[in-house]
Amino acid sequence: MSIQVFGTPVSRGVAIGRAVLVASSRVDVAHYFVGADRIEPEIERLRNARNAVAAELAALKNELPPEAPHELAALLDVHLMLLHDESLIGATKAWISDRHYNAEWALSAQLEVLARQFDDMEDAYLRERKADVEQVVERLLRGLRLSAAGPAALGPAVAQAASDFGGEDPLVLVANDVAPADMLQFKRSIFTGFVTDVGGRTSHTAIVARSLDIPAVVGAREASRLIRQDDWVVIDGDAGVVIVDPSPIVLDEYRFRQRQSELERARLDRLRHTPAVTLDGQAVELLANIELPGDAAGALAAGAVGVGLFRSEFLFMNRGGSLPGEEEQFEAYRDAVVALQGLPVTIRTVDVGADKPLERSAPDHRYDHGLNPALGLRAIRWSLAEPSMFRQQLRAILRASAYGKVRILIPMVAHLSEVRMIFEALVRARQQLDDAGRAYSHVEVGAMVEVPAAALMIDRLLQHFDFVSVGTNDLIQYTLAIDRADEAVAHLYDPWHPAVLQLLHHTISRANARGRAVSVCGEMAGDAAFTEMLLAMGLRSFSMHPARIASIKQRVLRADTRLLSSHLTRVLEADHPGEALRLALQGGRAPQ
Ligand code: PEP
Ligand code: MG
């Protein structure tokens, strides 16, 4: 029977495919297809891992000291028995031979099936045996990891293997949660849609999902419990609905919508290289947000006239405790700068903390940074607490400026004491480069306005910084006291809230009055519902996921800023500004 699960839409469009359930702690397991000629070797790899784990367990048992509790030996026996159980190994082989899954994926798929069977058992003792199966699978995965290139090689492996094996149904990923850094590994992957139980619209997991430009729903609470491995699933990324086991009529309807959005996409594609100018001749700069240097070429191809936000923290994540050195960072920044061919690249200094931890640490990776991580040591606070790391990053960014136009952006500035320390660090970083005879050019320095304090003291900040960029994702979070990653309060996360709009308007108009560049790089910039509002406030620079540029450009091309500005006061004073703007525009849109 068909069921529906509701969540928060984060990335538009419709995806239809079979569910691949992935436990949060296993999202780094490689997922790729193996061609027909690789099936036997893949089963052999599984067999070898099983034999190695069996030998390991037998040795453990032999080495148990005589005084060890006898439950320990019994437990090892249970694990050995599970290792040879057909329901684990036999069924895993079937996933490999029938579905062409690689061994790690086949094993986690089968674990999900078994876990569900255990969860449904009446007997509490038997139910608890699920933990034993999980432990055995963990050992097997470790064994397999030793005999494979590992998840680091996942990107190209996925693309290559998927194209070798064309007969498979489309797949959608279903997980309780996926850490932002793990989400990145799904770039160029086989999944055509995502569903997660947790997360809000501007959680970083959602942001990365959106950058993949495939339909996604987050905060769907029970999804990973209600959806079973291999179920047919429709993800409606516009409405935030997931339909499990859809009826043929529903499927037809969604297939139709899928084709419509493909046509719409192709139509928008034609705008890629059209300059973004409003009907009344106002030029608007549409920039790209990127996570990795490899995204830069795609940004250019999508028609971006520069990078407005390079989230450098993704270079710092999941590195097992080590941080990228100056050379590695320099190469990454330089690659992005070279790819942009003279267009500006705005590199944000590392913004870790809150829902972007440096390390994934299951089960709940979001809360391992202090008591209240969103209010804790994140972003520039962390950088200033690690001065040599910060100077190292500044040196790497400055060096990249020898290859093109670079701007530095500082996240979460809130205190003037931070401003002083930032500029001192820059002076020292430049001095160190001079001493080492390294080349660098002039680099503008900007502040992100993403806490209300920064918006309220924008005039003071503008005395120090060359430009500002409004991070609306955090500005909304901190103005309304709503954790942006928490689905329980997602309904209160309201970008149209009059207080948010006032802070935005104040920031944009003060920057314009002082002749300083101002941009918006939060998700609002790529949401067409806000384009007219932001234009009315005087914004002329928007930074967003490359995939959103064409839609926003279409909005800009149809806008008349004189008309929009005439509605601004009324809209800002309304109790429901979104509604007020819609009514105003209906009453008097400029001729098209
Ligand atoms: C923001 O807060 O709006 C922003 C662009 O930064 P991030 O989403 O990375 O916190
Ligand atoms: Mg932010």
Coordinates of C-alpha atoms and ligand atoms in Angstrom, one line a residue:
M1 CA 0.0 0.0 0.0
S2 CA 1.2 3.4 -0.9
I3 CA 2.2 5.8 2.0
Q4 CA 3.3 9.4 2.1
V5 CA 5.9 10.9 4.3
F6 CA 6.1 14.7 4.7
G7 CA 9.3 16.7 5.2
T8 CA 11.0 20.0 4.2
P9 CA 11.7 20.5 0.5
V10 CA 15.3 21.5 -0.1
S11 CA 16.0 20.8 -3.8
R12 CA 13.4 21.1 -6.5
G13 CA 12.1 18.6 -9.0
V14 CA 10.9 15.0 -9.0
A15 CA 12.9 11.9 -8.5
I16 CA 11.6 8.4 -9.0
G17 CA 13.7 5.4 -8.0
R18 CA 14.3 2.5 -5.7
A19 CA 15.3 3.2 -2.2
V20 CA 18.8 2.6 -0.9
L21 CA 18.8 2.8 2.8
V22 CA 22.0 3.8 4.4
A23 CA 22.6 3.9 8.1
S24 CA 24.1 7.3 9.2
S25 CA 27.2 5.7 10.4
R26 CA 27.7 4.0 7.1
V27 CA 27.3 6.7 4.6
D28 CA 31.0 6.6 3.8
V29 CA 30.6 3.1 2.5
A30 CA 31.4 3.0 -1.2
H31 CA 28.3 2.7 -3.4
Y32 CA 28.9 1.8 -7.0
F33 CA 27.9 -0.8 -9.6
V34 CA 30.1 -3.5 -10.8
G35 CA 30.0 -4.6 -14.4
A36 CA 29.1 -8.2 -15.3
D37 CA 32.7 -9.3 -15.6
R38 CA 33.4 -8.0 -12.0
I39 CA 30.7 -9.9 -10.2
E40 CA 32.8 -13.0 -9.5
P41 CA 35.8 -11.1 -8.3
E42 CA 33.5 -9.0 -6.1
I43 CA 32.0 -12.1 -4.5
E44 CA 35.5 -13.4 -4.1
R45 CA 36.4 -10.2 -2.2
L46 CA 33.5 -10.7 0.1
R47 CA 34.5 -14.3 0.6
N48 CA 38.1 -13.3 1.5
A49 CA 36.9 -10.7 3.9
R50 CA 34.6 -13.3 5.5
N51 CA 37.5 -15.7 5.9
A52 CA 39.8 -13.1 7.3
V53 CA 37.2 -12.0 9.9
A54 CA 36.5 -15.7 10.8
A55 CA 40.2 -16.2 11.4
E56 CA 40.3 -13.0 13.5
L57 CA 37.4 -14.1 15.6
A58 CA 38.8 -17.7 16.1
A59 CA 42.1 -16.2 17.1
L60 CA 40.4 -13.9 19.6
K61 CA 38.6 -16.8 21.1
N62 CA 41.8 -18.9 21.4
E63 CA 43.5 -16.0 23.1
L64 CA 40.8 -15.5 25.8
P65 CA 42.4 -15.9 29.2
P66 CA 41.0 -18.7 31.3
E67 CA 39.5 -16.3 33.8
A68 CA 37.5 -14.5 31.1
P69 CA 33.7 -14.7 31.6
H70 CA 32.4 -17.6 29.5
E71 CA 29.8 -15.2 27.9
L72 CA 32.6 -13.7 25.9
A73 CA 33.5 -17.0 24.2
A74 CA 29.8 -17.6 23.6
L75 CA 29.5 -14.2 22.0
L76 CA 32.4 -14.9 19.7
D77 CA 30.7 -18.2 18.7
V78 CA 27.5 -16.3 17.9
H79 CA 29.5 -13.9 15.7
L80 CA 31.3 -16.8 14.0
M81 CA 27.9 -18.4 13.3
L82 CA 26.5 -15.2 11.9
L83 CA 29.5 -15.0 9.6
H84 CA 28.5 -18.2 7.9
D85 CA 24.8 -17.6 8.0
E86 CA 23.1 -17.7 4.6
S87 CA 20.8 -14.9 5.5
L88 CA 23.8 -12.6 5.8
I89 CA 26.4 -13.9 3.4
G90 CA 24.2 -15.7 0.9
A91 CA 21.8 -12.8 0.6
T92 CA 24.7 -10.3 0.3
K93 CA 26.0 -12.3 -2.6
A94 CA 22.6 -12.1 -4.3
W95 CA 22.7 -8.2 -4.1
I96 CA 26.1 -8.4 -5.9
S97 CA 25.1 -10.9 -8.6
D98 CA 21.5 -9.7 -9.2
R99 CA 21.8 -6.0 -8.7
H100 CA 25.5 -5.5 -9.5
Y101 CA 26.1 -3.7 -6.1
N102 CA 29.7 -3.6 -4.9
A103 CA 30.4 -5.8 -1.9
E104 CA 30.3 -3.0 0.7
W105 CA 27.0 -1.7 -0.6
A106 CA 25.5 -5.2 -0.8
L107 CA 26.5 -5.9 2.7
S108 CA 25.0 -2.7 4.1
A109 CA 21.8 -3.3 2.0
Q110 CA 21.4 -6.7 3.6
L111 CA 22.1 -5.3 7.0
E112 CA 19.2 -2.9 6.6
V113 CA 16.9 -5.8 5.6
L114 CA 18.0 -7.9 8.6
A115 CA 17.9 -5.0 11.1
R116 CA 14.2 -4.5 10.2
Q117 CA 13.5 -8.2 10.7
F118 CA 15.1 -8.0 14.2
D119 CA 13.2 -4.8 15.0
D120 CA 9.9 -6.6 14.3
M121 CA 10.7 -9.6 16.6
E122 CA 8.5 -10.0 19.6
D123 CA 11.2 -11.6 21.8
A124 CA 13.4 -9.0 23.4
Y125 CA 16.4 -11.3 23.6
L126 CA 16.2 -12.0 19.9
R127 CA 15.6 -8.3 19.1
E128 CA 18.9 -7.5 20.8
R129 CA 20.8 -9.8 18.5
K130 CA 20.6 -7.0 15.9
A131 CA 23.6 -5.5 17.6
D132 CA 25.6 -8.7 17.0
V133 CA 24.8 -8.6 13.3
E134 CA 25.8 -5.0 13.2
Q135 CA 29.1 -5.8 14.8
V136 CA 29.8 -8.6 12.4
V137 CA 29.0 -6.4 9.4
E138 CA 31.3 -3.6 10.8
R139 CA 34.1 -6.2 10.9
L140 CA 33.4 -7.3 7.4
L141 CA 33.3 -3.7 6.1
R142 CA 36.6 -3.1 7.8
G143 CA 38.0 -6.2 6.1
L144 CA 36.7 -5.1 2.7
R145 CA 38.1 -1.7 3.2
L146 CA 41.5 -3.2 3.4
S147 CA 41.0 -4.9 0.0
A148 CA 39.7 -1.8 -1.9
A149 CA 40.6 1.7 -2.9
G150 CA 38.2 3.0 -0.3
P151 CA 35.7 5.8 -0.2
A152 CA 38.2 8.4 -1.1
A153 CA 38.2 7.0 -4.7
L154 CA 34.4 6.9 -4.7
G155 CA 33.6 9.9 -7.0
P156 CA 35.2 8.6 -10.3
A157 CA 34.4 5.0 -9.4
V158 CA 30.8 5.8 -9.1
A159 CA 30.5 7.6 -12.4
Q160 CA 32.5 5.1 -14.3
A161 CA 30.9 2.0 -13.0
A162 CA 27.4 3.4 -13.3
S163 CA 27.9 4.1 -16.9
D164 CA 29.3 0.6 -17.5
F165 CA 26.1 -0.9 -16.2
G166 CA 23.2 0.8 -17.7
G167 CA 20.3 -1.6 -17.0
E168 CA 19.8 -0.6 -13.3
D169 CA 16.7 1.2 -12.0
P170 CA 17.3 4.8 -10.8
L171 CA 18.2 4.9 -7.1
V172 CA 17.3 7.3 -4.3
L173 CA 19.2 7.6 -1.0
V174 CA 17.3 7.3 2.2
A175 CA 19.1 7.9 5.5
N176 CA 18.4 9.1 9.0
D177 CA 21.1 11.8 8.5
V178 CA 24.0 12.5 6.3
A179 CA 26.8 14.8 7.5
P180 CA 27.5 17.7 5.1
A181 CA 31.0 16.4 4.3
D182 CA 29.5 12.9 3.5
M183 CA 27.0 14.5 1.3
L184 CA 29.8 15.9 -0.8
Q185 CA 30.9 12.4 -1.8
F186 CA 27.6 11.9 -3.5
K187 CA 28.6 14.5 -6.1
R188 CA 28.6 12.8 -9.5
S189 CA 27.1 9.8 -7.8
I190 CA 24.4 7.3 -8.9
F191 CA 21.7 8.7 -6.7
T192 CA 18.9 10.7 -8.3
G193 CA 17.3 11.9 -5.1
F194 CA 17.8 12.1 -1.3
V195 CA 15.5 11.8 1.7
T196 CA 16.7 12.3 5.3
D197 CA 14.8 12.0 8.6
V198 CA 16.5 15.1 10.1
G199 CA 17.6 18.5 9.0
G200 CA 16.0 21.9 8.1
R201 CA 15.9 23.8 4.9
T202 CA 19.2 25.6 5.4
S203 CA 21.1 22.8 7.3
H204 CA 24.4 22.3 5.6
T205 CA 23.3 18.8 4.6
A206 CA 20.4 20.4 2.7
I207 CA 22.7 23.1 1.2
V208 CA 25.0 20.4 -0.2
A209 CA 22.1 18.4 -1.4
R210 CA 20.9 21.5 -3.3
S211 CA 24.3 22.0 -4.8
L212 CA 24.0 18.5 -6.3
D213 CA 20.9 19.8 -8.1
I214 CA 18.8 16.7 -7.5
P215 CA 15.4 16.5 -5.8
A216 CA 15.7 16.2 -2.0
V217 CA 13.5 16.3 1.1
V218 CA 15.0 16.6 4.6
G219 CA 13.3 16.5 8.0
A220 CA 11.1 13.6 6.9
R221 CA 11.3 12.2 10.4
E222 CA 10.1 8.6 10.0
A223 CA 11.3 8.1 6.4
S224 CA 14.2 5.8 7.1
R225 CA 11.9 3.6 9.3
L226 CA 8.9 3.5 7.0
I227 CA 10.8 3.0 3.7
R228 CA 12.3 -0.4 3.1
Q229 CA 15.4 -1.3 1.1
D230 CA 14.4 -1.4 -2.6
D231 CA 10.9 0.2 -2.2
W232 CA 9.9 2.3 -5.2
V233 CA 9.8 5.9 -4.0
V234 CA 8.8 9.3 -5.5
I235 CA 10.5 12.3 -4.1
D236 CA 8.6 15.5 -4.7
G237 CA 11.3 18.1 -4.0
D238 CA 8.9 21.0 -4.6
A239 CA 6.2 20.0 -2.1
G240 CA 8.5 18.1 0.4
V241 CA 6.6 14.9 0.0
V242 CA 7.9 11.3 -0.3
I243 CA 5.5 8.7 -1.7
V244 CA 6.4 5.2 -1.0
D245 CA 5.2 2.4 -3.3
P246 CA 3.2 4.8 -5.5
S247 CA 0.1 3.6 -7.5
P248 CA 0.4 3.5 -11.3
I249 CA -1.7 6.7 -11.6
V250 CA 0.5 8.6 -9.2
L251 CA 3.6 7.4 -11.0
D252 CA 2.2 8.5 -14.3
E253 CA 1.4 12.0 -12.9
Y254 CA 5.0 12.3 -11.5
R255 CA 6.6 11.1 -14.7
F256 CA 4.7 13.8 -16.5
R257 CA 5.9 16.4 -14.0
Q258 CA 9.4 15.1 -14.4
R259 CA 9.3 15.6 -18.2
Q260 CA 7.8 19.1 -17.7
S261 CA 10.7 20.2 -15.4
E262 CA 13.2 18.8 -17.9
L263 CA 11.7 21.0 -20.6
E264 CA 11.7 24.0 -18.2
R265 CA 15.3 23.4 -17.4
A266 CA 16.2 23.2 -21.1
R267 CA 14.4 26.5 -21.7
L268 CA 16.2 28.2 -18.8
D269 CA 19.5 26.9 -20.0
R270 CA 19.3 29.2 -23.0
L271 CA 19.6 32.2 -20.6
R272 CA 23.0 31.0 -19.3
H273 CA 25.1 33.7 -21.0
T274 CA 22.5 36.5 -21.2
P275 CA 23.6 39.4 -19.0
A276 CA 21.3 39.8 -16.0
V277 CA 19.8 43.3 -16.5
T278 CA 16.4 44.4 -15.2
L279 CA 13.7 46.0 -17.4
D280 CA 14.8 49.4 -16.2
G281 CA 18.5 48.8 -17.1
Q282 CA 19.9 47.8 -13.7
A283 CA 22.8 45.4 -14.0
V284 CA 22.7 42.6 -11.5
E285 CA 25.7 40.4 -10.6
L286 CA 24.8 36.6 -10.2
L287 CA 27.6 34.8 -8.5
A288 CA 28.1 31.1 -7.5
N289 CA 28.5 29.4 -4.1
I290 CA 30.9 26.5 -4.3
E291 CA 32.2 23.9 -1.8
L292 CA 35.2 22.5 -3.6
P293 CA 37.6 23.9 -6.3
G294 CA 36.2 21.2 -8.7
D295 CA 32.9 23.1 -8.6
A296 CA 34.4 26.2 -10.1
A297 CA 34.2 25.1 -13.8
G298 CA 30.5 24.2 -13.3
A299 CA 29.9 27.7 -11.9
L300 CA 31.3 29.3 -14.9
A301 CA 29.4 27.0 -17.3
A302 CA 26.2 27.9 -15.4
G303 CA 26.7 31.6 -16.3
A304 CA 28.1 32.8 -12.9
V305 CA 30.2 36.0 -13.2
G306 CA 32.3 35.0 -10.3
V307 CA 32.3 33.0 -7.1
G308 CA 30.6 34.9 -4.2
L309 CA 31.2 32.2 -1.6
F310 CA 33.7 29.4 -1.6
R311 CA 33.0 27.4 1.6
S312 CA 36.6 26.5 2.3
E313 CA 35.7 24.4 5.4
F314 CA 34.9 21.4 3.1
L315 CA 38.7 21.1 2.6
F316 CA 39.1 20.7 6.3
M317 CA 36.5 18.0 7.0
N318 CA 36.9 14.3 7.7
R319 CA 40.7 14.2 7.6
G320 CA 41.1 12.1 10.7
G321 CA 42.4 14.9 12.9
S322 CA 44.9 16.5 10.5
L323 CA 44.2 19.8 8.8
P324 CA 45.2 20.8 5.3
G325 CA 48.6 22.5 5.2
E326 CA 49.3 25.8 3.5
E327 CA 50.5 24.2 0.2
E328 CA 47.5 22.0 -0.1
Q329 CA 45.1 24.9 0.5
F330 CA 47.0 27.2 -1.8
E331 CA 46.7 24.6 -4.6
A332 CA 42.9 24.3 -4.0
Y333 CA 42.3 28.0 -4.0
R334 CA 44.6 28.6 -7.0
D335 CA 42.7 25.9 -9.0
A336 CA 39.4 27.6 -8.3
V337 CA 40.9 31.0 -9.2
V338 CA 42.5 29.7 -12.5
A339 CA 39.2 28.0 -13.4
L340 CA 37.4 31.3 -13.1
Q341 CA 39.6 32.9 -15.8
G342 CA 39.9 36.3 -14.3
L343 CA 36.5 36.5 -12.7
P344 CA 36.5 37.1 -8.9
V345 CA 36.6 34.3 -6.4
T346 CA 35.5 35.1 -2.8
I347 CA 37.1 32.6 -0.5
R348 CA 35.5 32.4 3.0
T349 CA 37.9 31.5 5.8
V350 CA 37.1 28.2 7.5
D351 CA 33.6 28.1 9.0
V352 CA 33.5 24.9 11.0
G353 CA 31.4 24.2 14.1
A354 CA 27.6 23.9 14.7
D355 CA 26.3 21.5 12.0
K356 CA 29.6 21.4 10.2
P357 CA 31.9 19.4 12.5
L358 CA 35.5 18.7 11.5
E359 CA 34.9 15.0 12.1
R360 CA 32.0 12.8 11.6
S361 CA 31.3 11.2 14.9
A362 CA 28.2 9.0 14.9
P363 CA 25.6 8.7 16.2
D364 CA 24.7 12.4 16.5
H365 CA 27.5 14.4 14.9
R366 CA 25.7 17.7 15.2
Y367 CA 26.1 18.1 18.9
D368 CA 29.7 17.3 19.6
H369 CA 31.0 20.8 19.6
G370 CA 30.2 22.2 23.0
L371 CA 26.9 22.7 24.8
N372 CA 25.2 24.8 22.2
P373 CA 27.3 24.5 19.1
A374 CA 25.6 27.2 17.0
L375 CA 26.5 29.7 19.7
G376 CA 29.9 28.2 20.4
L377 CA 33.4 28.2 19.0
R378 CA 32.5 28.3 15.3
A379 CA 33.6 30.2 12.2
I380 CA 35.9 33.2 12.9
R381 CA 35.8 32.5 16.6
W382 CA 37.5 29.1 16.0
S383 CA 40.0 30.7 13.6
L384 CA 41.0 33.4 16.1
A385 CA 41.4 30.7 18.7
E386 CA 43.9 28.9 16.4
P387 CA 46.0 31.8 15.2
S388 CA 48.7 29.9 13.4
M389 CA 46.1 27.8 11.5
F390 CA 44.3 31.1 10.6
R391 CA 47.5 32.8 9.3
Q392 CA 48.3 29.6 7.4
Q393 CA 44.9 29.9 5.6
L394 CA 45.3 33.6 5.0
R395 CA 48.8 33.0 3.4
A396 CA 47.3 30.3 1.2
I397 CA 44.5 32.6 0.0
L398 CA 46.8 35.5 -0.5
R399 CA 49.2 33.4 -2.6
A400 CA 46.3 32.3 -4.8
S401 CA 45.7 36.0 -5.6
A402 CA 48.8 36.0 -7.8
Y403 CA 46.7 33.9 -10.2
G404 CA 43.5 36.0 -10.5
K405 CA 41.0 38.2 -8.6
V406 CA 40.6 36.9 -5.0
R407 CA 38.6 38.3 -2.2
I408 CA 38.7 37.1 1.4
L409 CA 35.4 36.8 3.3
I410 CA 35.2 36.4 7.1
P411 CA 32.3 34.4 8.6
M412 CA 30.3 35.4 11.7
V413 CA 31.9 38.6 12.6
A414 CA 30.2 40.1 15.6
H415 CA 32.8 42.0 17.7
L416 CA 35.1 44.9 16.9
S417 CA 37.8 43.2 18.8
E418 CA 37.6 40.4 16.3
V419 CA 37.9 42.9 13.5
R420 CA 41.1 44.2 15.0
M421 CA 42.5 40.7 15.3
I422 CA 41.6 39.7 11.8
F423 CA 43.5 42.7 10.3
E424 CA 46.5 42.0 12.6
A425 CA 46.6 38.4 11.3
L426 CA 46.4 39.7 7.8
V427 CA 49.3 42.1 8.3
R428 CA 51.4 39.2 9.8
A429 CA 50.4 36.8 7.0
R430 CA 51.5 39.3 4.3
Q431 CA 54.7 40.0 6.2
Q432 CA 55.5 36.3 6.4
L433 CA 54.9 36.0 2.6
D434 CA 57.2 39.0 2.0
D435 CA 59.9 37.4 4.1
A436 CA 59.6 34.2 2.2
G437 CA 59.6 36.0 -1.2
R438 CA 56.1 34.7 -2.1
A439 CA 54.0 36.7 -4.6
Y440 CA 50.5 37.9 -3.9
S441 CA 48.3 40.8 -5.1
H442 CA 45.8 43.2 -3.6
V443 CA 43.0 41.3 -2.0
E444 CA 39.7 42.9 -0.8
V445 CA 38.5 41.8 2.6
G446 CA 34.8 41.4 3.5
A447 CA 32.7 40.5 6.4
M448 CA 29.7 38.2 6.5
V449 CA 26.7 39.7 8.1
E450 CA 25.1 36.8 9.7
V451 CA 24.4 37.7 13.3
P452 CA 22.0 40.5 14.2
A453 CA 24.9 42.3 16.0
A454 CA 26.8 42.7 12.7
A455 CA 23.7 44.0 10.9
L456 CA 22.9 46.5 13.6
M457 CA 26.5 47.9 13.7
I458 CA 26.9 47.7 9.9
D459 CA 28.2 51.3 9.7
R460 CA 31.1 50.4 12.1
L461 CA 31.9 47.3 10.1
L462 CA 31.9 49.2 6.8
Q463 CA 34.7 51.5 8.2
H464 CA 37.0 48.5 8.2
F465 CA 35.8 46.1 5.4
D466 CA 35.8 46.6 1.7
F467 CA 32.6 44.7 1.2
V468 CA 29.9 42.7 3.1
S469 CA 28.0 39.6 2.2
V470 CA 24.8 38.7 4.1
G471 CA 24.6 35.1 5.2
T472 CA 20.8 34.9 5.5
N473 CA 20.9 31.3 6.6
D474 CA 22.6 32.2 9.9
L475 CA 21.0 35.7 10.1
I476 CA 17.6 34.1 10.2
Q477 CA 18.8 31.4 12.7
Y478 CA 20.3 34.0 15.1
T479 CA 17.5 36.6 14.7
L480 CA 14.7 34.1 15.4
A481 CA 16.6 31.8 17.7
I482 CA 15.8 28.8 15.5
D483 CA 18.4 26.1 15.0
R484 CA 18.6 25.9 11.2
A485 CA 19.4 22.2 11.4
D486 CA 16.5 21.2 13.7
E487 CA 13.5 19.8 12.0
A488 CA 11.4 20.2 15.2
V489 CA 11.5 24.0 14.8
A490 CA 11.7 24.1 11.0
H491 CA 8.2 25.6 10.7
L492 CA 9.4 28.7 12.7
Y493 CA 12.4 29.3 10.4
D494 CA 10.8 32.2 8.5
P495 CA 12.8 34.2 6.0
W496 CA 9.8 36.5 5.6
H497 CA 9.8 37.5 9.3
P498 CA 9.6 41.3 9.5
A499 CA 12.6 41.4 11.9
V500 CA 14.8 39.5 9.4
L501 CA 13.7 41.8 6.5
Q502 CA 14.4 44.9 8.6
L503 CA 18.0 43.7 9.3
L504 CA 18.5 42.8 5.7
H505 CA 17.2 46.1 4.4
H506 CA 19.2 48.1 6.9
T507 CA 22.4 46.3 5.9
I508 CA 21.9 46.7 2.1
S509 CA 20.9 50.3 2.3
R510 CA 23.7 51.3 4.6
A511 CA 26.3 49.6 2.4
N512 CA 24.8 51.2 -0.8
A513 CA 24.8 54.6 0.9
R514 CA 28.5 54.2 1.7
G515 CA 29.3 53.0 -1.8
R516 CA 30.4 49.6 -0.5
A517 CA 29.7 46.4 -2.3
V518 CA 27.0 44.2 -0.7
S519 CA 25.9 40.8 -1.7
V520 CA 23.6 38.1 -0.3
C521 CA 25.1 34.6 -0.3
G522 CA 22.5 32.7 1.9
E523 CA 19.9 30.5 0.4
M524 CA 17.5 33.4 0.0
A525 CA 19.6 34.7 -2.9
G526 CA 18.9 31.5 -4.9
D527 CA 15.2 31.4 -4.0
A528 CA 13.1 33.1 -6.7
A529 CA 10.4 33.9 -4.2
F530 CA 12.8 36.6 -2.8
T531 CA 14.3 38.0 -5.9
E532 CA 12.0 41.0 -6.3
M533 CA 12.1 41.7 -2.5
L534 CA 15.9 41.8 -2.6
L535 CA 16.0 44.0 -5.7
A536 CA 13.5 46.3 -4.1
M537 CA 15.9 46.7 -1.1
G538 CA 18.6 47.8 -3.5
L539 CA 20.6 44.5 -3.8
R540 CA 22.4 44.1 -7.0
S541 CA 24.7 41.1 -6.2
F542 CA 23.4 37.6 -5.5
S543 CA 25.4 34.5 -4.8
M544 CA 23.8 31.0 -5.0
H545 CA 24.2 27.4 -6.1
P546 CA 25.2 27.5 -9.8
A547 CA 22.0 25.4 -10.6
R548 CA 19.8 28.3 -9.4
I549 CA 21.4 31.1 -11.6
A550 CA 19.2 30.6 -14.7
S551 CA 15.9 30.8 -12.7
I552 CA 17.0 33.9 -10.8
K553 CA 18.2 35.5 -14.0
Q554 CA 14.8 35.0 -15.5
R555 CA 13.3 36.8 -12.5
V556 CA 15.8 39.6 -12.8
L557 CA 15.1 40.0 -16.6
R558 CA 11.4 40.5 -15.9
A559 CA 11.8 42.9 -12.9
D560 CA 11.5 46.7 -12.9
T561 CA 13.3 48.0 -9.8
R562 CA 11.6 51.4 -9.9
L563 CA 8.2 49.7 -9.5
L564 CA 9.5 47.3 -6.9
S565 CA 11.1 50.1 -4.8
S566 CA 7.8 51.9 -4.8
H567 CA 6.2 49.0 -2.9
L568 CA 9.0 48.5 -0.4
T569 CA 7.8 50.5 2.5
R570 CA 4.4 49.0 2.4
V571 CA 5.8 45.5 2.2
L572 CA 8.3 46.0 5.1
E573 CA 5.5 47.4 7.3
A574 CA 3.1 44.5 6.6
D575 CA 2.4 41.7 9.1
H576 CA 2.8 39.3 6.2
P577 CA 5.4 40.8 3.9
G578 CA 5.4 37.8 1.5
E579 CA 1.7 38.2 0.9
A580 CA 1.9 42.0 0.7
L581 CA 4.6 41.7 -2.0
R582 CA 2.6 39.3 -4.0
L583 CA -0.5 41.5 -3.9
A584 CA 1.5 44.6 -4.8
L585 CA 3.1 42.9 -7.8
Q586 CA -0.3 41.5 -9.0
G587 CA -1.6 45.1 -8.9
G588 CA 1.1 46.6 -11.0
R589 CA 3.8 44.5 -12.7
A590 CA 5.8 46.3 -15.4
P591 CA 4.9 45.3 -19.0
Q592 CA 6.8 42.3 -20.1
Ligands
PEP1 C1 24.8 31.8 5.6 O1 24.8 31.6 6.8 O2 23.8 32.3 5.0 C2 25.9 31.3 4.8 C3 25.9 31.6 3.5 O3 26.8 30.6 5.3 P1 26.6 29.0 5.7 O4 25.3 28.6 5.1 O5 27.8 28.3 5.2 O6 26.6 29.1 7.2
MG2 MG 26.7 31.1 7.8

